[in-house]
PDB file of C-alpha atoms in Angstrom:
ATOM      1  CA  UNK A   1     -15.027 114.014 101.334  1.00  0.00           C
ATOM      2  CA  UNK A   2     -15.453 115.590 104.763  1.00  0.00           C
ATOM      3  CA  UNK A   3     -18.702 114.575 107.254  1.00  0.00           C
ATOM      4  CA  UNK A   4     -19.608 117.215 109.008  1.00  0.00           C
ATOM      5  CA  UNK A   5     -22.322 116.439 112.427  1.00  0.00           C
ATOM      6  CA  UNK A   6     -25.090 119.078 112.589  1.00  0.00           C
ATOM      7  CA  UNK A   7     -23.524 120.449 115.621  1.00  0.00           C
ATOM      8  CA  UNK A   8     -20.454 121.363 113.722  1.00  0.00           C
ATOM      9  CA  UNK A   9     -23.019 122.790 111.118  1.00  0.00           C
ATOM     10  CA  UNK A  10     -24.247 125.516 113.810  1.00  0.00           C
ATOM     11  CA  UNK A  11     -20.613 126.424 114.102  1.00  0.00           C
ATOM     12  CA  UNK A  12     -19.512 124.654 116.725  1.00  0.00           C
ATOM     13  CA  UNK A  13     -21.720 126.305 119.573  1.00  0.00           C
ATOM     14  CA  UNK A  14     -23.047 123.021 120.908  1.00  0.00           C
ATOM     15  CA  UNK A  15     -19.687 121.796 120.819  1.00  0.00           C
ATOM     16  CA  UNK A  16     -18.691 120.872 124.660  1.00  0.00           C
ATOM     17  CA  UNK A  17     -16.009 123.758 126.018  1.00  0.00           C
ATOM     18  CA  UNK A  18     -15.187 123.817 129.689  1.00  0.00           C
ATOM     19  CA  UNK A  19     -14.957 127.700 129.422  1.00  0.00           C
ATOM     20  CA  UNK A  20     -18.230 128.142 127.795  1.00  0.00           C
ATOM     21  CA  UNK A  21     -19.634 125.802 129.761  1.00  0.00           C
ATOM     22  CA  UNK A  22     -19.101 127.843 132.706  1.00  0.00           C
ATOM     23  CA  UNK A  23     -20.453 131.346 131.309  1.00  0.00           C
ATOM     24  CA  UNK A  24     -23.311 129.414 129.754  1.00  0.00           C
ATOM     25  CA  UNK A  25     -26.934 129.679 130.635  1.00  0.00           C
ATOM     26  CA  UNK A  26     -28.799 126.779 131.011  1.00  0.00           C
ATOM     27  CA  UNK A  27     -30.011 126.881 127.442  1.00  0.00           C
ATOM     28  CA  UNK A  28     -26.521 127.048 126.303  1.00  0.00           C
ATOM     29  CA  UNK A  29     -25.541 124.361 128.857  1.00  0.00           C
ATOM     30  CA  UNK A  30     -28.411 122.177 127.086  1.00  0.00           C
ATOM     31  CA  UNK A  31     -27.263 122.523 123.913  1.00  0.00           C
ATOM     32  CA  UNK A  32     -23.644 121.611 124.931  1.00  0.00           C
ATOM     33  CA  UNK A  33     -25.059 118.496 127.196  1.00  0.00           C
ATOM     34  CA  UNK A  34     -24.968 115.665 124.037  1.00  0.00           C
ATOM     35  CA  UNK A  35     -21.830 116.666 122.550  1.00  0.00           C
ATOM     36  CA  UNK A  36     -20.516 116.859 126.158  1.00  0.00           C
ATOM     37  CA  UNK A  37     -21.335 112.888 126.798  1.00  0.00           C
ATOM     38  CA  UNK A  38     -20.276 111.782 123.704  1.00  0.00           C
ATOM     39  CA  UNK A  39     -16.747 113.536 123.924  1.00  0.00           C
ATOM     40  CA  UNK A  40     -16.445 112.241 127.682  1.00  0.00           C
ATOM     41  CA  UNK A  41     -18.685 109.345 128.930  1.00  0.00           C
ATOM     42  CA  UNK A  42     -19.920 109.817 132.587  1.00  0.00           C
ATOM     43  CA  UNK A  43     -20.472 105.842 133.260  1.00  0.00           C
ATOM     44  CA  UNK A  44     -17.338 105.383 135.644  1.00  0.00           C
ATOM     45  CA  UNK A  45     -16.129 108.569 136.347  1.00  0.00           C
ATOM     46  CA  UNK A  46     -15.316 109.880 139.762  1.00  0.00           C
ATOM     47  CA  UNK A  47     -17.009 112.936 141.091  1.00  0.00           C
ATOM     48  CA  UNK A  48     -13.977 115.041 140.907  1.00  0.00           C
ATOM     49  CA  UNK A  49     -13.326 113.965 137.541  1.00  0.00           C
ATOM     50  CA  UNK A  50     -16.977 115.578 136.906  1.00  0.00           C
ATOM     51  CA  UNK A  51     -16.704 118.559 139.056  1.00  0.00           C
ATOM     52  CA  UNK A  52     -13.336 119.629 136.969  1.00  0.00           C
ATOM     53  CA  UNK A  53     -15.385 119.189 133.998  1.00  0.00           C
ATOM     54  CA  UNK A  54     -18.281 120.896 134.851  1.00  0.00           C
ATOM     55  CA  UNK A  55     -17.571 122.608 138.173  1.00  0.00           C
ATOM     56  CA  UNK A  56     -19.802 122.368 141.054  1.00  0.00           C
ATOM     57  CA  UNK A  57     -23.637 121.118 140.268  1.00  0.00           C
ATOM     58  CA  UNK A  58     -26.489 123.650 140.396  1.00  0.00           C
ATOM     59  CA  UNK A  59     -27.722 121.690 142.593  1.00  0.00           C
ATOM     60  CA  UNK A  60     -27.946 117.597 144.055  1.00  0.00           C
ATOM     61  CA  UNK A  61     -30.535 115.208 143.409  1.00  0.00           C
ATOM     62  CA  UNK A  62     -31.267 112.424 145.793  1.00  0.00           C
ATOM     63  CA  UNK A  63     -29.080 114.404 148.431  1.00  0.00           C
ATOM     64  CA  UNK A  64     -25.432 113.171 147.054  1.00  0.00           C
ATOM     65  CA  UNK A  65     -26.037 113.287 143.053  1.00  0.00           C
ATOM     66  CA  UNK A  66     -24.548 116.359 141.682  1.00  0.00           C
ATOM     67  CA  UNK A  67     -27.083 117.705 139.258  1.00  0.00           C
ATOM     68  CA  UNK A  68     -26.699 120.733 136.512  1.00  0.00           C
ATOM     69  CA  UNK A  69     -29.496 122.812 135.145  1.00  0.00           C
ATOM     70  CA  UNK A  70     -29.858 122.691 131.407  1.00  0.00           C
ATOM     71  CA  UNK A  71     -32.570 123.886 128.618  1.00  0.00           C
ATOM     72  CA  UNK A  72     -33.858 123.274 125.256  1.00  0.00           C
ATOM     73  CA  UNK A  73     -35.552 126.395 123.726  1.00  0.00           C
ATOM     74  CA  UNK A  74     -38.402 125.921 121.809  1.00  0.00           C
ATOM     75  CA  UNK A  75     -37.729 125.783 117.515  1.00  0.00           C
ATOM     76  CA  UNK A  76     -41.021 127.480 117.505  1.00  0.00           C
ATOM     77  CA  UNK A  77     -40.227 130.381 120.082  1.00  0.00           C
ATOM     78  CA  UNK A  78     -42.364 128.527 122.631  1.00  0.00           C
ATOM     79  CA  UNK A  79     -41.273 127.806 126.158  1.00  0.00           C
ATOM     80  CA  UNK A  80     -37.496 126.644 127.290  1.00  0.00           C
ATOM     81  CA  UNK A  81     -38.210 123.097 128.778  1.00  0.00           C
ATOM     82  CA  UNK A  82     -35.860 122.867 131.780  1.00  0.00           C
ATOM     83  CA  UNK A  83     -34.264 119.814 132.624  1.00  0.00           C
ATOM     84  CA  UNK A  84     -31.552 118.707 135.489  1.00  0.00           C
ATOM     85  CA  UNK A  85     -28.866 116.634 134.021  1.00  0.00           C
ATOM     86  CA  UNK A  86     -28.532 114.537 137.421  1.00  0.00           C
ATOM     87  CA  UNK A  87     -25.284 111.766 137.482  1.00  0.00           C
ATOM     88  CA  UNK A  88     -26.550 109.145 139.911  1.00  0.00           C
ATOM     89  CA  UNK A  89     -23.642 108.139 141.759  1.00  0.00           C
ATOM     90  CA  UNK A  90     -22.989 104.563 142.828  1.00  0.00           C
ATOM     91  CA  UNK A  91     -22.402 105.385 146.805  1.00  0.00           C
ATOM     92  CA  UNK A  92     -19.504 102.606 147.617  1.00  0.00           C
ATOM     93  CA  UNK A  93     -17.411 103.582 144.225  1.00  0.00           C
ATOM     94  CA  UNK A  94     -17.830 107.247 144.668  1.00  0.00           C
ATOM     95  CA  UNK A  95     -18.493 107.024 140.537  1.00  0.00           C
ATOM     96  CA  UNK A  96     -21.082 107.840 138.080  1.00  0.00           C
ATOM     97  CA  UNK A  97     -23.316 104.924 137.404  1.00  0.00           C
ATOM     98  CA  UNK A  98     -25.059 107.070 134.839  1.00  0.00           C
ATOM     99  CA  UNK A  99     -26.681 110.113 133.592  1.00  0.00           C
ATOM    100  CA  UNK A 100     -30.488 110.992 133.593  1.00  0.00           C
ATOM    101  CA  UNK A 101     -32.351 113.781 132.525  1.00  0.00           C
ATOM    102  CA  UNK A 102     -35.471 114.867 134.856  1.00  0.00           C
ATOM    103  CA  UNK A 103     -37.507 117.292 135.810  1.00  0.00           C
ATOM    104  CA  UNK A 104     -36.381 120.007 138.190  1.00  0.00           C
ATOM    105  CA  UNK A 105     -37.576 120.250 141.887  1.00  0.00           C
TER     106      UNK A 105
END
């Protein structure tokens, strides 16, 4: 018997891919974003580590935490709700102490 997730369901598109990651929107970056954290846990990992993964942040949060603009569309059609994914940085270890989602600006 095989278990399949739902994102493997959708044919892999929410699977995380550093390539697609990069041509992504920021809907497509949203949809990526869980499968992303499960596959590779921010909690500990250096910036660089991060940066290599996702390449350089749309923007930073809080001055010094790298932060990447992601979506969810609507099921209904409605209005994509953007989000930045922000990894808060602990400022001694130079590592993610976690990830947040937030509102942008």
């Amino acid at each position: 018997m095989r278990h399949h997730n739902k994102r493997q369901q959708r044919g892999g598109s929410c699977d995380f891919d550093r390539e697609r990651w990069a041509q992504a929107d920021r809907v497509g970056r949203g949809c990526m974003m869980a499968s992303f954290l499960d596959k590779h846990p921010a909690a500990g990992m250096s910036v660089v580590e991060l940066k290599l993964w996702l390449g350089e942040p749309s923007t930073y949060a809080d001055f010094e935490d790298p932060a990447y603009l992601v979506a969810q569309a609507a099921a209904n059609g409605g209005a994509v709700r953007e989000q930045l994914l922000v990894f808060r940085i602990d400022r001694l270890s130079g590592r993610v102490i976690e990830a947040v989602l937030r509102p942008p600006g």
